[in-house]
XYZ file of C-alpha atoms in Angstrom:
432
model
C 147.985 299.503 170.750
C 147.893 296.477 168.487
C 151.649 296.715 168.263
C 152.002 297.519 171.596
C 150.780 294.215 172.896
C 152.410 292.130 169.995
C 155.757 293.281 171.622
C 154.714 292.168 174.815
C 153.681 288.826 173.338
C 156.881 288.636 171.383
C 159.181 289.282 174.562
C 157.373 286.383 176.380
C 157.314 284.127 173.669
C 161.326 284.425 173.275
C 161.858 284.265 176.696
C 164.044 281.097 176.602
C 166.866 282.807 174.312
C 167.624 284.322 177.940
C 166.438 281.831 180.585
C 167.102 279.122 178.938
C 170.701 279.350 178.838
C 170.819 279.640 182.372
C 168.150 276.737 182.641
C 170.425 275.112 180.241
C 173.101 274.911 182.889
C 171.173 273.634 185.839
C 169.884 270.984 184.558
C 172.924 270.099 182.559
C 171.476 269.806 179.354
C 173.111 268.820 176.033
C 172.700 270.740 173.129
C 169.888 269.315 170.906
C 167.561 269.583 174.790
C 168.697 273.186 174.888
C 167.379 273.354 171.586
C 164.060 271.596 172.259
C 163.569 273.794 175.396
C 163.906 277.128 173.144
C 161.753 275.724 170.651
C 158.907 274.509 172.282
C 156.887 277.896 173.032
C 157.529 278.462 169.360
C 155.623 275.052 168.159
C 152.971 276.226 170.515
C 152.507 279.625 169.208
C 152.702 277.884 165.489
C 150.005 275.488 165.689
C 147.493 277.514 167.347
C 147.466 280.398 164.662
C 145.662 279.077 161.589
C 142.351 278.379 164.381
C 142.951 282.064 166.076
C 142.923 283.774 162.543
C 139.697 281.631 161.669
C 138.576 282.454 165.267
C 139.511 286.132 164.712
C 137.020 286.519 161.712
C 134.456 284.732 163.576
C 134.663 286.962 166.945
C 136.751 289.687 166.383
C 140.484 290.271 167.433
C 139.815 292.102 170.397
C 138.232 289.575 172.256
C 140.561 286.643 170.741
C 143.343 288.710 171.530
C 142.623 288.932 175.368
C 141.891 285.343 175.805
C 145.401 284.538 174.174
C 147.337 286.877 176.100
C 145.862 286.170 179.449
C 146.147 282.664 178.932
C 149.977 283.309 178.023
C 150.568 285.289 180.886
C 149.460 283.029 183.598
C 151.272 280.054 181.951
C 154.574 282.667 181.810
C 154.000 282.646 185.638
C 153.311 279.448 186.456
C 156.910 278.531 184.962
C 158.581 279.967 187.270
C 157.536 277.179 189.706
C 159.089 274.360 187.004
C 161.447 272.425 188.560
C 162.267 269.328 185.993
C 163.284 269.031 182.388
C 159.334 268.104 181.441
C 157.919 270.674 183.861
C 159.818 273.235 182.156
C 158.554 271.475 178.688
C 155.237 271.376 179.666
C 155.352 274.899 181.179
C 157.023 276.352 177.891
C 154.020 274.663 175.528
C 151.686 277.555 177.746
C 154.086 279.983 177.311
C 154.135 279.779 173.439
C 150.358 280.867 173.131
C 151.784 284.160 173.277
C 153.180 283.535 169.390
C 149.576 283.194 168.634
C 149.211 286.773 168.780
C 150.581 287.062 165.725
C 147.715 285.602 163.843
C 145.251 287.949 165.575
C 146.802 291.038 164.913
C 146.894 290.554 161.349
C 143.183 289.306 160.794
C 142.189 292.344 163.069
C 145.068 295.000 162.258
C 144.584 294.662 158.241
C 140.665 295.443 158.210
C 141.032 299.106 158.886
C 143.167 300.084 155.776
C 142.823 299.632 152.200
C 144.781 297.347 150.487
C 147.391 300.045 148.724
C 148.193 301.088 152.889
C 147.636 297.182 154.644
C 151.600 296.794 153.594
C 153.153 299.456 155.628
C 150.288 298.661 158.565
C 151.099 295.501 159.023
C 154.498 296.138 158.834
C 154.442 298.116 161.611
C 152.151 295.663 163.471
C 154.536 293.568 162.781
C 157.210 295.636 164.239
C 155.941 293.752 167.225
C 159.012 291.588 166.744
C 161.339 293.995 168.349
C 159.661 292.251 171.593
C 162.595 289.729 171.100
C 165.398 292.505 171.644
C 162.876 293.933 174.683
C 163.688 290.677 176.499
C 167.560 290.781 174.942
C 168.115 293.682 176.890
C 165.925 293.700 179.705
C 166.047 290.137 180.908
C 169.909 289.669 181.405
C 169.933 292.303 184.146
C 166.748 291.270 185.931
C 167.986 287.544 185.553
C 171.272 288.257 186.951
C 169.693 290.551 190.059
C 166.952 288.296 190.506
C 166.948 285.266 189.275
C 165.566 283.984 186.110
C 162.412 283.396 188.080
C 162.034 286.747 188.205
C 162.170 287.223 184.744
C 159.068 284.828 184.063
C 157.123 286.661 186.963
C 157.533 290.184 185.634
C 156.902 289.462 181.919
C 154.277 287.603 183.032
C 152.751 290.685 185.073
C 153.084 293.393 181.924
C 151.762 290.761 179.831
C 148.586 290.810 181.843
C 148.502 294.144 182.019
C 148.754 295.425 178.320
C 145.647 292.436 177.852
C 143.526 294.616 179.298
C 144.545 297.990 178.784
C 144.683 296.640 174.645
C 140.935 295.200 175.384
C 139.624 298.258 176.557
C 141.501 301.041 174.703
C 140.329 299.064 170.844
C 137.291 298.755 169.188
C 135.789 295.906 167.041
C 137.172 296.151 162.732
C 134.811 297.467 160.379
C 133.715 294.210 158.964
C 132.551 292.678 162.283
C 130.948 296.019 163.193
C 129.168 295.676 160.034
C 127.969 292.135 160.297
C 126.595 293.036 163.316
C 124.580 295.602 162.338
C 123.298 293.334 159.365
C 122.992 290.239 161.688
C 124.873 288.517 158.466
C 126.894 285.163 160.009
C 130.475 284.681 159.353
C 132.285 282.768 156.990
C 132.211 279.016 158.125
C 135.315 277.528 159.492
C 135.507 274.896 156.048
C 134.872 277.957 153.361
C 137.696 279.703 154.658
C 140.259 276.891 154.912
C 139.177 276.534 151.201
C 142.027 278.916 149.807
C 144.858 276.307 151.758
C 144.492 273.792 149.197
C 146.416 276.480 146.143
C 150.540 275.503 146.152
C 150.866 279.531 146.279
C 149.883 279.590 149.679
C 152.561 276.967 150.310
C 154.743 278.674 148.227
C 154.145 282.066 150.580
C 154.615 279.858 153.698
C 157.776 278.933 153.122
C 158.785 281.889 152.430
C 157.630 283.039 156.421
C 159.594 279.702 157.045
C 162.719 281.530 156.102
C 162.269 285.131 156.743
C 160.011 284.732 160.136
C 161.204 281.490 161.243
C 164.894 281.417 161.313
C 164.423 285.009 162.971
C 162.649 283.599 165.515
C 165.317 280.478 165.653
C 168.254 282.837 165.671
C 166.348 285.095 168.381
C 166.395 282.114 170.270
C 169.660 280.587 169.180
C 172.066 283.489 168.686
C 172.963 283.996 172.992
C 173.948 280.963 173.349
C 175.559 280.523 170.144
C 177.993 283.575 171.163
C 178.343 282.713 174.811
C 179.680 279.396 173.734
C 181.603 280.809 169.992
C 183.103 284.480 171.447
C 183.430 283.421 174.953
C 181.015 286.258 176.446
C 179.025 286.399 179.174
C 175.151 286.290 179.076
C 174.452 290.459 179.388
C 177.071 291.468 176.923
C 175.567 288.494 174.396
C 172.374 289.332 175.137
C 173.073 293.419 173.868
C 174.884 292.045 170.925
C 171.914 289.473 169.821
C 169.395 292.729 170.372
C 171.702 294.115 166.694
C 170.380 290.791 164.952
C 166.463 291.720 166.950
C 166.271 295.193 166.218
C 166.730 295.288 162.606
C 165.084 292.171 162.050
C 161.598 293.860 163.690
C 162.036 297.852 163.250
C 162.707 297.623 159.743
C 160.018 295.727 158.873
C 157.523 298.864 158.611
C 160.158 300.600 156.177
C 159.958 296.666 154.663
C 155.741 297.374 154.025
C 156.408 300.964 152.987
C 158.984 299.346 150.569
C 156.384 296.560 149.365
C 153.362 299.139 148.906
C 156.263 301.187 146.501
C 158.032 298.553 144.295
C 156.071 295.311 145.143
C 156.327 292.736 147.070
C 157.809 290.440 144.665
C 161.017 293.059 144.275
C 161.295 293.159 148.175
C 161.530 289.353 147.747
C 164.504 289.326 145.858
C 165.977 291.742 147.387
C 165.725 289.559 150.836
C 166.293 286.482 149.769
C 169.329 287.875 147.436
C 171.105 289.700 150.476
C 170.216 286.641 152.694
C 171.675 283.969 150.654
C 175.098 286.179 150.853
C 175.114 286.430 154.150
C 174.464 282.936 155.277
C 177.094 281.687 153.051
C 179.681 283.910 154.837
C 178.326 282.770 158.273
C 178.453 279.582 157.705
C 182.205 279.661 157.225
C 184.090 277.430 160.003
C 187.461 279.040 161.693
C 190.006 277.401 159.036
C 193.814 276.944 159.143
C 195.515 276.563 155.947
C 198.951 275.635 155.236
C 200.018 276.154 151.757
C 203.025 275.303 150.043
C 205.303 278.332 149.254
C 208.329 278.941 146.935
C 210.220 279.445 150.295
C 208.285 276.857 152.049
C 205.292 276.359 154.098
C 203.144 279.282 154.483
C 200.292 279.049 157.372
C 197.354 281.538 157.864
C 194.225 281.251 158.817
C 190.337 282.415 158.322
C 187.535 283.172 160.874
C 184.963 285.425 160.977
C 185.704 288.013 163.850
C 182.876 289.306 166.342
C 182.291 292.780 164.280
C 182.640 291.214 161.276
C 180.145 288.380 162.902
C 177.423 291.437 164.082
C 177.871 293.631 161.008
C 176.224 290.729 159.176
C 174.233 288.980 161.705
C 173.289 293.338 161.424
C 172.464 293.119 157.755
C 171.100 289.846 158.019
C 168.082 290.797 159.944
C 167.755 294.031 158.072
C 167.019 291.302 154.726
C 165.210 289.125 156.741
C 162.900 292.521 158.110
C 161.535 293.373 154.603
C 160.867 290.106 153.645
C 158.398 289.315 156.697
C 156.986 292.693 155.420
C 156.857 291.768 151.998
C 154.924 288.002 152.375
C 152.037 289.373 154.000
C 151.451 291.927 151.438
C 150.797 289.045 149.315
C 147.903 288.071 151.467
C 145.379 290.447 151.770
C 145.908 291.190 147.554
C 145.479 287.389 146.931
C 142.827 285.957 149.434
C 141.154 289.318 150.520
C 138.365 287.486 152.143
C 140.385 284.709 153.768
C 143.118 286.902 155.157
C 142.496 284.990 158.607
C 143.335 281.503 157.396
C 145.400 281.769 154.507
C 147.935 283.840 157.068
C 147.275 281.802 160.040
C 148.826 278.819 157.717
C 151.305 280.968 156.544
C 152.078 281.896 159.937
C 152.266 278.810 161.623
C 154.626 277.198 159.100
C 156.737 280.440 159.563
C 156.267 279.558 163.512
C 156.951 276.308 162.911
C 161.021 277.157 161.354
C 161.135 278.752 164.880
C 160.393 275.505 166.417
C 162.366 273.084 163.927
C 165.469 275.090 163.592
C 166.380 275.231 166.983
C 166.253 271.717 167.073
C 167.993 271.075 164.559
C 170.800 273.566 165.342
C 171.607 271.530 168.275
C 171.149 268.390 166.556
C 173.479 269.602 163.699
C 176.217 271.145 166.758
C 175.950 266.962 168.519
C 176.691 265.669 165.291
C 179.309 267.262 163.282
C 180.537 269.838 166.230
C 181.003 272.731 164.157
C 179.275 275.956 165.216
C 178.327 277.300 162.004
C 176.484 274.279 160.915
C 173.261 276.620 162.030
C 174.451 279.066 159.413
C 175.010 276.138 156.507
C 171.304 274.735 157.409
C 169.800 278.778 156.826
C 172.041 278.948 153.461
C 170.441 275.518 152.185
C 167.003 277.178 153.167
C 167.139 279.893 151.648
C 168.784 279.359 148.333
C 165.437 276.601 147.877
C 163.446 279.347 148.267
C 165.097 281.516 145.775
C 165.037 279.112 143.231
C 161.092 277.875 143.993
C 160.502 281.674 143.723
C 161.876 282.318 140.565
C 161.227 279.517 138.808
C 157.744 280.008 139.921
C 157.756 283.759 139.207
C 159.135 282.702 135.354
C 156.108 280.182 134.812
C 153.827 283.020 135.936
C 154.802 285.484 133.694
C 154.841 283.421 130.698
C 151.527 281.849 131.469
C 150.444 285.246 131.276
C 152.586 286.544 128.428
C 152.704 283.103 126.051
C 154.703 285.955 123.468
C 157.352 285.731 126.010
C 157.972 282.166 124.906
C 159.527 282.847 121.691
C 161.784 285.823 123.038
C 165.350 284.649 122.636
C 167.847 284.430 125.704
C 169.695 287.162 123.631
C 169.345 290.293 121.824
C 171.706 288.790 119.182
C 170.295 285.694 118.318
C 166.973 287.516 117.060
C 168.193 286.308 113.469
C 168.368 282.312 114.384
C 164.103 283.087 115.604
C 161.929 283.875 112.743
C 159.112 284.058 114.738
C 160.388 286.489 117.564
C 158.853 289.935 117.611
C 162.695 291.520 118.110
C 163.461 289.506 114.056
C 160.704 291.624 112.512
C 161.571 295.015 110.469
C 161.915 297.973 112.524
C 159.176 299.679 111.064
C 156.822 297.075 111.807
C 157.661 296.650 115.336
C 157.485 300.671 115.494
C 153.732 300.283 114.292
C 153.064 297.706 117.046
């Protein structure tokens, strides 16, 4: 039920990546507005998580959880009365409580499984993000029959709906259950933000940045950007941006099976590995080269076709699906008893990407003009965070292996390091 109404959230929270475009052209706004537009429900839904995970250890997640969703659903219908660029603004900072949802379902989803299952449960909480391909499909159709009012009015509807029906069909986690019984208060608010001031936390949030919040950017981002790239019309790029959704959300339970298996620091690598690959091919413009032949000019030229552009917009996701998985495994194995605000702040800078980025893919589009720029920006990203990760990963391991230090970089070199374990007789290393 948990993941039920995360979807819901989800779809509302990314309704803009359908509306929006067609909001985009009524009021006859330029690119880096568009972007600004998008993004707002996402800064909204960012901010508000690190208090709803602290309030969600405090009250319990089934009460937090219908305050945030009703609250979301009547803004989601009130926009549909916005008539001006800072109505719609205004309008779109209620809408983006949905995103808070987030928070709450992992505070309230993880206490019910121990920590060698929370992995694959949260990942399929967390499945919740296949919400964004709900409103992919769903809203083009309704938005073209009925407007894109319409669209706000029904989401807005179901939204209010699965509140209560997720209210009433739950019950309270164990460890609220408990402190009831015990009359034990909770944690204060300062004790638990205690764990925020430890660079790993940081570390793990920008990790979400990447893996959460350009998913959410390119949720937002990736209609338009192949309406305006490929030429389509709104429904057919709204079913191809549900192949960058689904992936990106379904496989991120197989993404906490994965992390509970190997680790969540393998599943890191892996995404950020098959991420920085595909960004770098994305973000190559349509070129024309002329080169200089034995026989004389010879002119061809390189762009990335639409299957070629979905098979790894495809694979994309798929990374970026394990490694949302995979970061908040790390949480409840770290900061056990601060799971609320140590991934509320994770969260929210992970919300946050799906905020900024818009922004500044339409800011990057007004100032150089070239499509892919959005693509270069999420290759910078994410080749920072797979160098922070493994340079941090390297200082780990020798702080906790100091022996490591006198290894040589090669198997060959032994003889130039006296003092390396692999230079002493093979007997002796056979007795160690």
């Amino acid at each position: 039920m948990s993941t039920l109404g995360f979807t819901a959230c989800f779809a509302v929270w990314t309704i803009f990546s359908i509306i929006g475009v067609q909001i985009k052209r009524d009021l006859g706004l330029t690119e880096a507005e568009f972007g600004l537009l998008a993004g707002t429900p996402i800064l909204t839904g960012s901010l508000v998580r690190v208090v709803l995970g602290v309030w969600t250890d405090q009250f319990g997640g089934r009460l937090v959880n219908l305050v945030v969703m009703l609250s979301a659903a009547v803004a989601t219908f009130l926009l549909s009365y916005a008539q001006t660029y800072p109505q719609f603004l205004i309008a779109a900072l209620g809408v983006g409580l949905a995103g808070g949802s987030f928070a709450v379902g992992v505070a309230y989803v993880s206490k019910f499984f121990p920590k060698e299952r929370q992995g694959t449960a949260l990942g399929i909480f967390g499945a919740g993000n296949v919400g964004a391909a709900v409103t992919k499909f769903a809203a083009p159709f309704v938005m073209v029959a009925f407007g894109w009012e319409a669209v706000a009015q029904v989401w807005a509807v179901v939204l209010a709906g699965l509140a209560v029906l997720a209210f009433v069909s739950t019950r309270d986690d164990p460890e609220l259950q408990a402190r009831r019984l015990s009359g034990a208060k909770a944690k204060s608010a300062g004790m638990q933000f205690a764990p925020l001031m430890k660079l790993q936390v940081w570390r793990f949030a920008l990790y979400y940045f990447f893996v959460f919040g350009a998913f959410v950017a390119l949720a937002l981002w990736l209609p338009h950007y192949l309406v305006d790239v490929y030429g389509l019309d709104i429904k057919t790029a709204g079913m191809l941006a549900a192949a960058y959704s689904i992936p990106g959300s379904l496989f991120r339970i197989f993404g906490g099976w994965l992390s509970d298996r190997i680790g969540a620091r393998k599943v890191m690598y892996i995404t950020f590995g098959v991420c920085t690959l595909c960004t770098f091919l994305l973000s190559y413009p349509p070129t024309s080269y002329v080169v200089d032949g034995i026989r004389g000019p010879i002119a061809f030229r390189l762009e990335t076709s639409l299957p070629a552009f979905i098979a790894i917009v495809f694979c994309l996701g798929f990374a970026m699906s394990l490694g949302k998985a995979a970061v908040y495994k790390h949480i409840p194995v770290y900061y056990p008893d601060n799971i609320g605000s140590v991934g509320g702040v994770v969260g929210m800078v992970g919300g946050l990407g799906g905020f900024v980025l818009p922004i500044a893919f339409g800011a990057l589009n007004d100032l150089t003009g070239v499509a892919t720029s959005c693509f270069m920006l999420l290759f910078v990203l994410v080749s920072a965070a797979l160098a922070w990760m493994h340079f941090a990963v390297r200082r780990m391991e020798r702080a906790g292996a100091p022996q490591l230090a006198d290894l040589p970089e090669l198997p060959e070199m032994a003889s130039l390091h006296p003092q390396s374990p692999l230079s002493a007789p093979a007997t002796l290393r056979a007795a160690q």
